[in-house]
């Protein structure tokens, strides 16, 4: 369900614009009736009438059940009901405006109390979990922040599992997610700028960055792209990812997403920007490079030699998952001389009863593998594991015995599928999976020559991509030798004293070492 385009980000398009933009009435019942009509007499709309303790003023509290904290609402209500229309000097508050001003400044003990002068502001506050206090005889209301309700607690990440490191993951509440990062970076320069996107959904969005560390031009460009978004709904960070990426038709993702606070903290320290969206545990990171999709936060928790070997293994698995079936098909069809004679004879004997060419055989196995994988993901975890085992073992063995595919093809496709699981980022692994079909198709008609041409085209395409103006293949293209310490290999921590050149502000690229700024070699 994709959002439809619109030209006005205000929710007034979905209701009577003249009614909602009009100021509040001085009559309490008129305001309450307009609220009921505006929300269609919704069942979760709660209206409670009360008076001040000396019966001098009629008030009403309005809130939405389920998105407010019940304890905060009760405390807010009890405090308002016990309010007397006498100021600290003992003088009687005679007008509604005096009562309103006194209650706003001193009488209400809840934080973030703000006024609302029209129905648009009132509905925005009400649907954000605020409790509204309406006054008889006054054309303005007070909004107290009582947002809360049932939320999912902080738990372990489901898609980015860690063996060593923090077990925390983001939730669907934007305030909780921001606090998880603030607990890791206790710095006043960690700035958070909120905004609202989606004309109908009015989704809370926030960008987070380290002031002075992140590149100012990148921050400005991201803000401009977010402000240009004109859609009805933002239900997940994937909406924003598709709307702000610079190469929408590229098979490669140009924005990184994560559900781990330590991953966001590490990228913020490198000068990148995080985009939080209310209602999703996945946070976007920008700008993004190709190599970020093959790094994990655990690379920095292990020894540098172990992390380097694991990282090189991921890149090897990338080549296997992308080119493995294609090279096998090309060798069988066009380059038999490259295969050792005993192995070639063995492969020929295996394929003696197979009625399909190698290309069709590989295509059938790849499609079957994708079906099994998708079924395993969508089913509940215990059943999904069972389907994967049955599909991988039983169907593969049955296909070989039935003479539909050769044993060698089963081995190649299985190795390819397992290799794709080593890619830490799911969206990058998904792109590689679908590119594999195109490469196999080219290999079936042009052999290794076609694979080489397509590989060069992919490299050229990768070098042409940008993520918020930053080259996608940096620091390889353009080449920056200083940043090679954390690309294919992972150097020891005490050697990595300089932030990425194209991501961070050039004036603060040097990282602090043992509490002292600038204890490393400066960038020329």
Short mmCIF file of C-alpha atoms in Angstrom, two decimals:
data_model
loop_
_atom_site.label_atom_id
_atom_site.label_comp_id
_atom_site.label_asym_id
_atom_site.label_seq_id
_atom_site.Cartn_x
_atom_site.Cartn_y
_atom_site.Cartn_z
CA UNK A 1 0.00 0.00 0.00
CA UNK A 2 1.95 2.99 -1.26
CA UNK A 3 1.14 6.56 -0.32
CA UNK A 4 -0.60 8.73 -2.90
CA UNK A 5 0.87 12.04 -3.96
CA UNK A 6 -0.55 15.24 -2.55
CA UNK A 7 0.31 18.91 -2.63
CA UNK A 8 -0.63 20.00 0.89
CA UNK A 9 0.90 18.33 3.94
CA UNK A 10 -1.93 19.44 6.22
CA UNK A 11 -4.59 16.99 7.43
CA UNK A 12 -7.33 19.48 6.59
CA UNK A 13 -7.66 17.88 3.16
CA UNK A 14 -9.27 14.83 4.73
CA UNK A 15 -12.01 16.77 6.49
CA UNK A 16 -13.82 20.07 6.34
CA UNK A 17 -11.00 22.59 5.92
CA UNK A 18 -13.03 25.63 6.93
CA UNK A 19 -14.30 23.89 10.09
CA UNK A 20 -10.89 22.67 11.27
CA UNK A 21 -8.93 25.83 10.53
CA UNK A 22 -11.47 28.02 12.34
CA UNK A 23 -10.53 29.27 15.82
CA UNK A 24 -12.01 27.73 18.93
CA UNK A 25 -15.34 28.98 20.20
CA UNK A 26 -15.86 30.66 23.56
CA UNK A 27 -18.68 28.16 24.17
CA UNK A 28 -17.38 24.95 25.73
CA UNK A 29 -20.13 22.70 24.37
CA UNK A 30 -19.64 24.04 20.83
CA UNK A 31 -15.96 23.09 20.95
CA UNK A 32 -16.75 19.61 22.28
CA UNK A 33 -19.36 19.06 19.57
CA UNK A 34 -16.87 20.07 16.87
CA UNK A 35 -14.36 17.60 18.30
CA UNK A 36 -16.94 14.79 18.28
CA UNK A 37 -17.95 15.53 14.69
CA UNK A 38 -14.35 15.88 13.54
CA UNK A 39 -13.50 12.43 14.90
CA UNK A 40 -16.76 10.80 13.81
CA UNK A 41 -17.93 10.17 17.40
CA UNK A 42 -15.06 7.72 17.77
CA UNK A 43 -15.31 5.17 20.60
CA UNK A 44 -11.80 5.92 21.85
CA UNK A 45 -12.56 9.64 22.30
CA UNK A 46 -12.89 10.35 26.03
CA UNK A 47 -14.48 13.61 27.27
CA UNK A 48 -14.65 14.35 30.98
CA UNK A 49 -16.45 17.40 32.41
CA UNK A 50 -15.39 18.95 35.71
CA UNK A 51 -15.25 22.21 37.62
CA UNK A 52 -12.62 23.96 39.67
CA UNK A 53 -12.73 23.23 43.37
CA UNK A 54 -14.71 26.37 44.13
CA UNK A 55 -17.16 25.77 41.24
CA UNK A 56 -16.06 29.02 39.63
CA UNK A 57 -15.19 27.69 36.20
CA UNK A 58 -16.50 24.93 33.89
CA UNK A 59 -13.76 22.82 32.26
CA UNK A 60 -13.53 19.74 30.08
CA UNK A 61 -10.67 17.30 29.51
CA UNK A 62 -10.42 15.47 26.18
CA UNK A 63 -8.03 12.66 25.28
CA UNK A 64 -7.78 9.55 23.07
CA UNK A 65 -7.82 6.23 24.89
CA UNK A 66 -4.99 3.87 24.01
CA UNK A 67 -2.40 6.43 22.93
CA UNK A 68 -2.17 8.19 26.29
CA UNK A 69 -0.56 7.16 29.55
CA UNK A 70 -3.49 6.51 31.90
CA UNK A 71 -1.54 7.39 35.05
CA UNK A 72 -0.35 10.68 33.56
CA UNK A 73 -3.89 11.54 32.45
CA UNK A 74 -5.31 10.81 35.91
CA UNK A 75 -2.61 12.91 37.56
CA UNK A 76 -3.20 15.71 35.08
CA UNK A 77 -6.95 15.58 35.71
CA UNK A 78 -6.70 15.42 39.50
CA UNK A 79 -4.40 18.41 39.56
CA UNK A 80 -6.71 20.44 37.34
CA UNK A 81 -9.80 19.50 39.38
CA UNK A 82 -8.16 20.60 42.63
CA UNK A 83 -7.28 23.99 41.20
CA UNK A 84 -8.75 27.05 42.99
CA UNK A 85 -9.41 30.32 41.17
CA UNK A 86 -7.29 32.29 43.62
CA UNK A 87 -3.72 33.32 42.88
CA UNK A 88 -0.76 33.21 45.28
CA UNK A 89 -1.57 36.71 46.61
CA UNK A 90 -5.06 35.59 47.56
CA UNK A 91 -6.73 37.60 44.82
CA UNK A 92 -9.78 36.20 43.01
CA UNK A 93 -9.23 35.37 39.33
CA UNK A 94 -12.24 36.96 37.72
CA UNK A 95 -11.84 36.31 34.00
CA UNK A 96 -11.34 33.13 32.01
CA UNK A 97 -8.12 34.53 30.56
CA UNK A 98 -6.67 35.05 34.03
CA UNK A 99 -7.57 31.50 35.01
CA UNK A 100 -6.08 30.17 31.78
CA UNK A 101 -2.81 32.07 32.23
CA UNK A 102 -2.44 31.11 35.87
CA UNK A 103 -3.16 27.44 35.18
CA UNK A 104 -0.76 27.38 32.23
CA UNK A 105 2.15 28.90 34.13
CA UNK A 106 1.79 27.60 37.70
CA UNK A 107 -1.14 25.36 38.41
CA UNK A 108 -0.45 22.38 36.11
CA UNK A 109 2.51 20.23 37.11
CA UNK A 110 2.84 18.31 33.83
CA UNK A 111 5.66 19.13 31.41
CA UNK A 112 5.33 20.37 27.84
CA UNK A 113 2.09 22.32 28.31
CA UNK A 114 1.32 24.36 25.20
CA UNK A 115 -1.70 26.32 23.92
CA UNK A 116 -4.00 25.45 21.00
CA UNK A 117 -5.99 28.22 19.32
CA UNK A 118 -7.76 26.39 16.49
CA UNK A 119 -9.10 22.96 15.66
CA UNK A 120 -6.09 21.97 13.52
CA UNK A 121 -3.69 22.45 16.43
CA UNK A 122 -6.14 20.77 18.78
CA UNK A 123 -6.56 17.66 16.60
CA UNK A 124 -2.79 17.37 16.03
CA UNK A 125 -2.18 17.49 19.77
CA UNK A 126 -5.08 15.16 20.56
CA UNK A 127 -4.00 12.50 18.07
CA UNK A 128 -0.39 12.73 19.33
CA UNK A 129 -1.45 11.54 22.79
CA UNK A 130 -1.97 14.91 24.47
CA UNK A 131 -4.74 15.66 26.95
CA UNK A 132 -6.68 18.82 26.08
CA UNK A 133 -8.16 21.16 28.71
CA UNK A 134 -11.00 23.34 27.33
CA UNK A 135 -12.32 26.37 29.22
CA UNK A 136 -15.81 27.83 29.27
CA UNK A 137 -15.70 31.37 27.90
CA UNK A 138 -12.20 31.15 26.39
CA UNK A 139 -11.20 30.64 22.76
CA UNK A 140 -8.01 28.76 23.60
CA UNK A 141 -7.14 25.37 25.07
CA UNK A 142 -4.22 23.86 26.98
CA UNK A 143 -2.48 20.73 25.68
CA UNK A 144 -0.55 18.58 28.14
CA UNK A 145 1.79 15.88 26.88
CA UNK A 146 0.45 12.58 28.24
CA UNK A 147 1.44 10.35 25.33
CA UNK A 148 2.02 6.71 26.14
CA UNK A 149 -0.15 3.63 26.00
CA UNK A 150 0.86 0.08 25.17
CA UNK A 151 4.29 -0.13 23.50
CA UNK A 152 6.69 -2.95 22.80
CA UNK A 153 9.56 -3.09 25.30
CA UNK A 154 13.20 -2.95 24.28
CA UNK A 155 14.31 -6.45 23.25
CA UNK A 156 17.00 -8.20 21.26
CA UNK A 157 17.31 -7.43 17.56
CA UNK A 158 15.48 -9.86 15.32
CA UNK A 159 17.21 -9.30 11.97
CA UNK A 160 20.70 -8.20 13.08
CA UNK A 161 21.64 -10.78 15.66
CA UNK A 162 24.78 -10.12 17.70
CA UNK A 163 27.05 -12.62 19.43
CA UNK A 164 29.03 -9.98 21.29
CA UNK A 165 27.87 -6.49 22.15
CA UNK A 166 24.65 -4.81 23.11
CA UNK A 167 21.45 -6.85 22.97
CA UNK A 168 19.25 -3.76 22.72
CA UNK A 169 17.25 -2.99 19.62
CA UNK A 170 14.98 -0.15 18.60
CA UNK A 171 11.24 -0.26 19.17
CA UNK A 172 8.31 1.35 17.35
CA UNK A 173 8.38 4.43 19.63
CA UNK A 174 10.53 7.29 18.34
CA UNK A 175 11.14 8.75 21.81
CA UNK A 176 12.47 5.42 23.10
CA UNK A 177 14.72 5.02 20.07
CA UNK A 178 16.25 8.46 20.48
CA UNK A 179 16.88 7.81 24.18
CA UNK A 180 18.67 4.53 23.38
CA UNK A 181 21.20 6.43 21.26
CA UNK A 182 21.56 9.26 23.79
CA UNK A 183 22.51 6.70 26.43
CA UNK A 184 25.49 5.74 24.26
CA UNK A 185 26.55 9.25 23.19
CA UNK A 186 26.35 11.59 26.17
CA UNK A 187 27.31 14.72 24.30
CA UNK A 188 25.47 18.06 24.05
CA UNK A 189 26.43 18.26 20.38
CA UNK A 190 24.15 15.31 19.61
CA UNK A 191 21.34 17.27 18.00
CA UNK A 192 17.86 16.01 17.17
CA UNK A 193 15.64 17.98 14.80
CA UNK A 194 11.98 16.87 14.62
CA UNK A 195 9.55 17.24 11.73
CA UNK A 196 6.20 15.85 10.63
CA UNK A 197 5.68 14.04 7.32
CA UNK A 198 2.56 12.61 5.69
CA UNK A 199 -0.50 14.75 5.03
CA UNK A 200 -2.88 12.17 6.52
CA UNK A 201 -0.73 10.17 8.95
CA UNK A 202 1.21 13.16 10.34
CA UNK A 203 4.10 10.84 11.19
CA UNK A 204 6.77 12.10 13.58
CA UNK A 205 10.22 12.02 11.98
CA UNK A 206 13.53 13.16 13.46
CA UNK A 207 17.06 13.50 12.14
CA UNK A 208 19.99 13.04 14.52
CA UNK A 209 23.59 14.07 13.98
CA UNK A 210 26.67 15.24 15.86
CA UNK A 211 26.90 18.99 15.41
CA UNK A 212 30.34 19.95 14.15
CA UNK A 213 31.17 16.38 13.13
CA UNK A 214 28.59 15.73 10.41
CA UNK A 215 29.08 17.56 7.12
CA UNK A 216 26.89 20.68 7.05
CA UNK A 217 26.22 20.39 3.30
CA UNK A 218 25.01 16.81 3.76
CA UNK A 219 22.71 17.85 6.61
CA UNK A 220 21.26 20.67 4.51
CA UNK A 221 20.72 18.37 1.53
CA UNK A 222 18.93 15.76 3.65
CA UNK A 223 16.65 18.39 5.19
CA UNK A 224 15.74 19.70 1.74
CA UNK A 225 14.89 16.21 0.50
CA UNK A 226 12.72 15.50 3.53
CA UNK A 227 10.89 18.81 3.22
CA UNK A 228 10.14 18.08 -0.43
CA UNK A 229 8.22 14.90 0.46
CA UNK A 230 4.53 15.31 -0.40
CA UNK A 231 2.66 12.08 0.33
CA UNK A 232 -0.41 11.11 2.31
CA UNK A 233 1.29 8.56 4.54
CA UNK A 234 4.65 7.61 6.00
CA UNK A 235 4.13 4.23 7.67
CA UNK A 236 7.73 3.00 7.74
CA UNK A 237 11.23 4.30 7.13
CA UNK A 238 11.19 2.44 3.80
CA UNK A 239 8.82 5.11 2.45
CA UNK A 240 11.39 7.82 3.16
CA UNK A 241 14.20 5.66 1.80
CA UNK A 242 12.43 5.35 -1.56
CA UNK A 243 11.47 9.03 -1.69
CA UNK A 244 14.89 10.56 -0.99
CA UNK A 245 17.31 8.16 -2.68
CA UNK A 246 19.04 9.66 -5.68
CA UNK A 247 19.00 6.54 -7.88
CA UNK A 248 15.55 5.06 -7.54
CA UNK A 249 16.02 2.58 -10.40
CA UNK A 250 19.32 1.16 -9.21
CA UNK A 251 19.26 -2.45 -7.96
CA UNK A 252 21.59 -1.44 -5.12
CA UNK A 253 20.30 0.26 -1.94
CA UNK A 254 21.82 3.70 -1.36
CA UNK A 255 20.61 4.10 2.23
CA UNK A 256 21.52 1.83 5.12
CA UNK A 257 18.97 0.75 7.73
CA UNK A 258 19.54 -0.81 11.13
CA UNK A 259 17.61 -1.69 14.28
CA UNK A 260 20.65 -1.58 16.58
CA UNK A 261 21.43 1.53 18.66
CA UNK A 262 25.17 0.77 18.78
CA UNK A 263 25.29 0.70 14.99
CA UNK A 264 23.60 4.11 14.82
CA UNK A 265 25.97 5.49 17.47
CA UNK A 266 29.03 4.29 15.57
CA UNK A 267 27.84 5.86 12.33
CA UNK A 268 27.00 9.14 14.06
CA UNK A 269 30.55 9.26 15.43
CA UNK A 270 31.81 8.84 11.87
CA UNK A 271 29.88 11.94 10.79
CA UNK A 272 26.77 10.35 9.33
CA UNK A 273 23.12 11.26 9.92
CA UNK A 274 20.35 9.07 11.36
CA UNK A 275 16.68 9.36 10.37
CA UNK A 276 14.16 8.13 12.95
CA UNK A 277 10.54 7.40 11.97
CA UNK A 278 7.80 6.86 14.53
CA UNK A 279 6.19 3.43 14.22
CA UNK A 280 9.19 1.45 12.99
CA UNK A 281 12.29 0.00 14.68
CA UNK A 282 14.44 0.54 11.58
CA UNK A 283 16.54 3.72 11.49
CA UNK A 284 18.04 5.06 8.25
CA UNK A 285 21.71 6.03 8.01
CA UNK A 286 22.99 8.51 5.43
CA UNK A 287 25.20 9.00 3.53
CA UNK A 288 25.85 5.35 2.74
CA UNK A 289 28.65 3.58 0.90
CA UNK A 290 28.69 0.14 -0.70
CA UNK A 291 31.14 -1.27 1.84
CA UNK A 292 28.95 -0.36 4.82
CA UNK A 293 26.59 -3.20 3.90
CA UNK A 294 29.36 -5.74 4.59
CA UNK A 295 30.48 -4.30 7.93
CA UNK A 296 28.92 -5.04 11.30
CA UNK A 297 29.34 -3.42 14.70
CA UNK A 298 30.77 -6.70 15.94
CA UNK A 299 33.77 -6.14 13.67
CA UNK A 300 34.91 -3.54 16.20
CA UNK A 301 34.25 -5.68 19.25
CA UNK A 302 36.60 -8.47 18.13
CA UNK A 303 40.36 -8.47 17.54
CA UNK A 304 41.36 -6.78 14.31
CA UNK A 305 42.85 -9.95 12.76
CA UNK A 306 39.71 -12.01 13.39
CA UNK A 307 37.48 -9.21 12.13
CA UNK A 308 39.60 -8.81 9.01
CA UNK A 309 39.37 -12.52 8.13
CA UNK A 310 35.60 -12.55 8.66
CA UNK A 311 35.20 -9.40 6.58
CA UNK A 312 37.25 -10.86 3.70
CA UNK A 313 35.13 -14.01 3.92
CA UNK A 314 32.01 -11.88 3.42
CA UNK A 315 33.43 -10.33 0.26
CA UNK A 316 34.36 -13.80 -1.02
CA UNK A 317 30.83 -14.99 -0.32
CA UNK A 318 29.52 -11.95 -2.21
CA UNK A 319 31.41 -13.06 -5.33
CA UNK A 320 30.20 -16.66 -4.91
CA UNK A 321 26.56 -15.69 -4.40
CA UNK A 322 26.59 -13.32 -7.38
CA UNK A 323 28.72 -15.20 -9.93
CA UNK A 324 28.79 -18.83 -8.74
CA UNK A 325 25.96 -20.35 -10.86
CA UNK A 326 26.84 -18.11 -13.83
CA UNK A 327 30.49 -19.27 -13.92
CA UNK A 328 29.37 -22.90 -13.65
CA UNK A 329 26.91 -22.53 -16.54
CA UNK A 330 29.47 -20.66 -18.67
CA UNK A 331 32.15 -23.31 -18.05
CA UNK A 332 29.82 -26.17 -19.03
CA UNK A 333 28.52 -24.46 -22.17
CA UNK A 334 31.53 -22.59 -23.56
CA UNK A 335 34.72 -23.24 -21.63
CA UNK A 336 35.02 -26.98 -21.06
CA UNK A 337 38.80 -26.70 -21.53
CA UNK A 338 39.01 -24.82 -18.22
CA UNK A 339 37.61 -27.79 -16.30
CA UNK A 340 40.04 -30.59 -15.33
CA UNK A 341 39.43 -33.67 -17.48
CA UNK A 342 38.45 -36.08 -14.65
CA UNK A 343 35.99 -33.55 -13.27
CA UNK A 344 34.59 -32.82 -16.73
CA UNK A 345 34.02 -36.54 -17.35
CA UNK A 346 32.32 -36.82 -13.97
CA UNK A 347 30.05 -33.83 -14.70
CA UNK A 348 29.17 -35.20 -18.12
CA UNK A 349 28.19 -38.56 -16.64
CA UNK A 350 26.01 -36.82 -14.03
CA UNK A 351 24.19 -34.86 -16.71
CA UNK A 352 23.67 -37.83 -18.98
CA UNK A 353 20.06 -38.34 -17.87
CA UNK A 354 19.16 -34.68 -17.36
CA UNK A 355 16.80 -33.49 -20.14
CA UNK A 356 17.44 -29.75 -19.68
CA UNK A 357 20.40 -27.54 -20.60
CA UNK A 358 22.54 -26.19 -17.77
CA UNK A 359 20.91 -22.74 -17.98
CA UNK A 360 17.36 -24.09 -17.51
CA UNK A 361 18.61 -26.43 -14.79
CA UNK A 362 20.23 -23.54 -12.88
CA UNK A 363 17.16 -21.35 -13.37
CA UNK A 364 14.81 -24.01 -11.98
CA UNK A 365 17.01 -24.61 -8.96
CA UNK A 366 17.41 -20.88 -8.23
CA UNK A 367 13.67 -20.23 -8.48
CA UNK A 368 12.93 -23.24 -6.26
CA UNK A 369 15.48 -22.03 -3.71
CA UNK A 370 13.92 -18.54 -3.67
CA UNK A 371 10.45 -20.03 -3.16
CA UNK A 372 11.67 -22.12 -0.23
CA UNK A 373 13.47 -19.14 1.29
CA UNK A 374 10.44 -16.84 0.97
CA UNK A 375 8.16 -19.50 2.44
CA UNK A 376 10.52 -19.95 5.38
CA UNK A 377 10.52 -16.21 6.09
CA UNK A 378 6.74 -15.74 5.99
CA UNK A 379 5.82 -18.75 8.09
CA UNK A 380 6.15 -18.85 11.90
CA UNK A 381 9.70 -19.61 13.03
CA UNK A 382 9.31 -23.32 13.98
CA UNK A 383 7.34 -24.10 10.83
CA UNK A 384 9.63 -21.97 8.65
CA UNK A 385 12.70 -23.92 9.75
CA UNK A 386 10.91 -27.18 8.98
CA UNK A 387 9.95 -25.99 5.49
CA UNK A 388 13.56 -24.95 4.79
CA UNK A 389 14.93 -28.34 5.86
CA UNK A 390 12.32 -30.28 3.90
CA UNK A 391 12.73 -28.13 0.83
CA UNK A 392 16.51 -28.12 0.89
CA UNK A 393 17.07 -31.81 1.57
CA UNK A 394 14.03 -33.76 0.43
CA UNK A 395 13.20 -31.83 -2.74
CA UNK A 396 16.87 -31.55 -3.75
CA UNK A 397 17.49 -35.25 -3.30
CA UNK A 398 14.24 -36.16 -5.03
CA UNK A 399 15.07 -33.89 -8.00
CA UNK A 400 18.46 -35.59 -8.42
CA UNK A 401 16.99 -39.08 -8.23
CA UNK A 402 14.26 -38.15 -10.70
CA UNK A 403 16.91 -36.98 -13.20
CA UNK A 404 15.59 -33.40 -13.33
CA UNK A 405 18.84 -31.80 -12.12
CA UNK A 406 22.40 -32.98 -11.67
CA UNK A 407 24.03 -33.35 -8.23
CA UNK A 408 26.69 -30.77 -9.14
CA UNK A 409 24.02 -28.15 -9.83
CA UNK A 410 22.41 -28.82 -6.45
CA UNK A 411 25.78 -28.28 -4.77
CA UNK A 412 26.43 -25.03 -6.66
CA UNK A 413 23.00 -23.55 -5.95
CA UNK A 414 23.14 -24.60 -2.28
CA UNK A 415 26.59 -23.04 -1.86
CA UNK A 416 25.33 -19.89 -3.55
CA UNK A 417 22.32 -19.63 -1.27
CA UNK A 418 24.36 -20.22 1.88
CA UNK A 419 26.90 -17.61 0.76
CA UNK A 420 24.18 -15.01 0.36
CA UNK A 421 23.27 -15.45 4.04
CA UNK A 422 26.67 -14.07 5.09
CA UNK A 423 25.75 -10.57 3.86
CA UNK A 424 24.83 -8.66 7.05
CA UNK A 425 22.38 -6.26 5.35
CA UNK A 426 19.19 -7.93 4.13
CA UNK A 427 18.45 -5.32 1.44
CA UNK A 428 21.90 -5.75 -0.12
CA UNK A 429 21.56 -9.56 -0.02
CA UNK A 430 18.19 -9.20 -1.74
CA UNK A 431 19.73 -7.10 -4.53
CA UNK A 432 22.49 -9.66 -5.08
CA UNK A 433 19.93 -12.48 -5.23
CA UNK A 434 18.02 -10.87 -8.09
CA UNK A 435 21.14 -9.75 -9.96
CA UNK A 436 22.22 -13.39 -9.98
CA UNK A 437 19.40 -14.26 -12.40
CA UNK A 438 20.54 -11.63 -14.90
CA UNK A 439 24.16 -12.81 -14.70
CA UNK A 440 23.16 -16.45 -15.25
CA UNK A 441 21.11 -15.41 -18.29
CA UNK A 442 24.08 -13.57 -19.82
CA UNK A 443 26.43 -16.48 -19.05
CA UNK A 444 24.13 -18.93 -20.86
CA UNK A 445 24.48 -17.00 -24.15
CA UNK A 446 27.89 -15.28 -23.95
CA UNK A 447 29.94 -17.34 -21.51
CA UNK A 448 32.67 -15.79 -19.39
CA UNK A 449 32.98 -12.98 -21.92
CA UNK A 450 29.43 -11.88 -21.14
CA UNK A 451 30.04 -12.22 -17.40
CA UNK A 452 33.10 -9.96 -17.67
CA UNK A 453 31.19 -7.32 -19.66
CA UNK A 454 28.28 -7.35 -17.20
CA UNK A 455 30.67 -7.18 -14.23
CA UNK A 456 32.35 -4.10 -15.73
CA UNK A 457 28.94 -2.52 -16.29
CA UNK A 458 27.98 -3.17 -12.66
CA UNK A 459 31.24 -1.64 -11.41
CA UNK A 460 30.71 1.42 -13.61
CA UNK A 461 27.14 1.71 -12.34
CA UNK A 462 28.29 1.44 -8.72
CA UNK A 463 30.87 4.17 -9.29
CA UNK A 464 28.17 6.46 -10.72
CA UNK A 465 25.88 6.19 -7.69
CA UNK A 466 25.65 8.86 -5.00
CA UNK A 467 24.17 8.87 -1.50
CA UNK A 468 23.34 12.46 -0.55
CA UNK A 469 26.14 13.58 -2.84
CA UNK A 470 28.74 11.15 -1.44
CA UNK A 471 30.23 8.67 -3.96
CA UNK A 472 28.77 5.23 -3.31
CA UNK A 473 32.08 3.40 -3.84
CA UNK A 474 34.19 5.66 -1.64
CA UNK A 475 36.88 5.26 -0.41
CA UNK A 476 37.75 3.09 -3.44
CA UNK A 477 36.36 5.45 -6.06
CA UNK A 478 37.59 8.11 -5.57
CA UNK A 479 40.56 6.37 -4.01
CA UNK A 480 41.54 7.47 -0.51
CA UNK A 481 44.39 5.46 0.95
CA UNK A 482 43.87 6.77 4.48
CA UNK A 483 40.33 5.33 4.64
CA UNK A 484 41.47 1.88 3.46
CA UNK A 485 42.11 1.03 7.12
CA UNK A 486 38.43 0.20 7.48
CA UNK A 487 37.24 -0.99 4.07
CA UNK A 488 38.31 -4.51 3.14
CA UNK A 489 40.35 -4.96 6.29
CA UNK A 490 39.86 -3.68 9.82
CA UNK A 491 42.97 -2.10 11.24
CA UNK A 492 43.69 -2.04 14.97
CA UNK A 493 41.59 0.50 16.85
CA UNK A 494 44.57 2.71 17.75
CA UNK A 495 45.35 3.14 14.03
CA UNK A 496 41.87 4.35 13.07
CA UNK A 497 42.12 7.96 14.21
CA UNK A 498 40.60 9.72 11.23
CA UNK A 499 36.93 9.77 10.27
CA UNK A 500 35.78 9.02 6.69
CA UNK A 501 36.85 11.89 4.47
CA UNK A 502 33.62 12.30 2.51
CA UNK A 503 31.19 11.75 5.40
CA UNK A 504 32.56 13.84 8.24
CA UNK A 505 33.28 17.55 8.49
CA UNK A 506 36.81 18.13 7.20
CA UNK A 507 37.74 20.28 10.21
CA UNK A 508 37.03 17.54 12.78
CA UNK A 509 38.15 14.40 10.98
CA UNK A 510 40.68 13.60 13.67
CA UNK A 511 39.23 11.37 16.40
CA UNK A 512 40.14 11.73 20.05
CA UNK A 513 42.81 9.34 21.32
CA UNK A 514 43.00 8.56 25.04
CA UNK A 515 41.04 11.67 25.89
CA UNK A 516 43.24 14.03 23.85
CA UNK A 517 42.17 15.46 20.53
CA UNK A 518 44.68 15.20 17.73
CA UNK A 519 47.07 12.49 18.97
CA UNK A 520 47.31 10.99 15.51
CA UNK A 521 48.60 11.84 12.10
CA UNK A 522 46.52 14.55 10.46
CA UNK A 523 45.03 14.22 7.03
CA UNK A 524 46.99 16.07 4.39
#
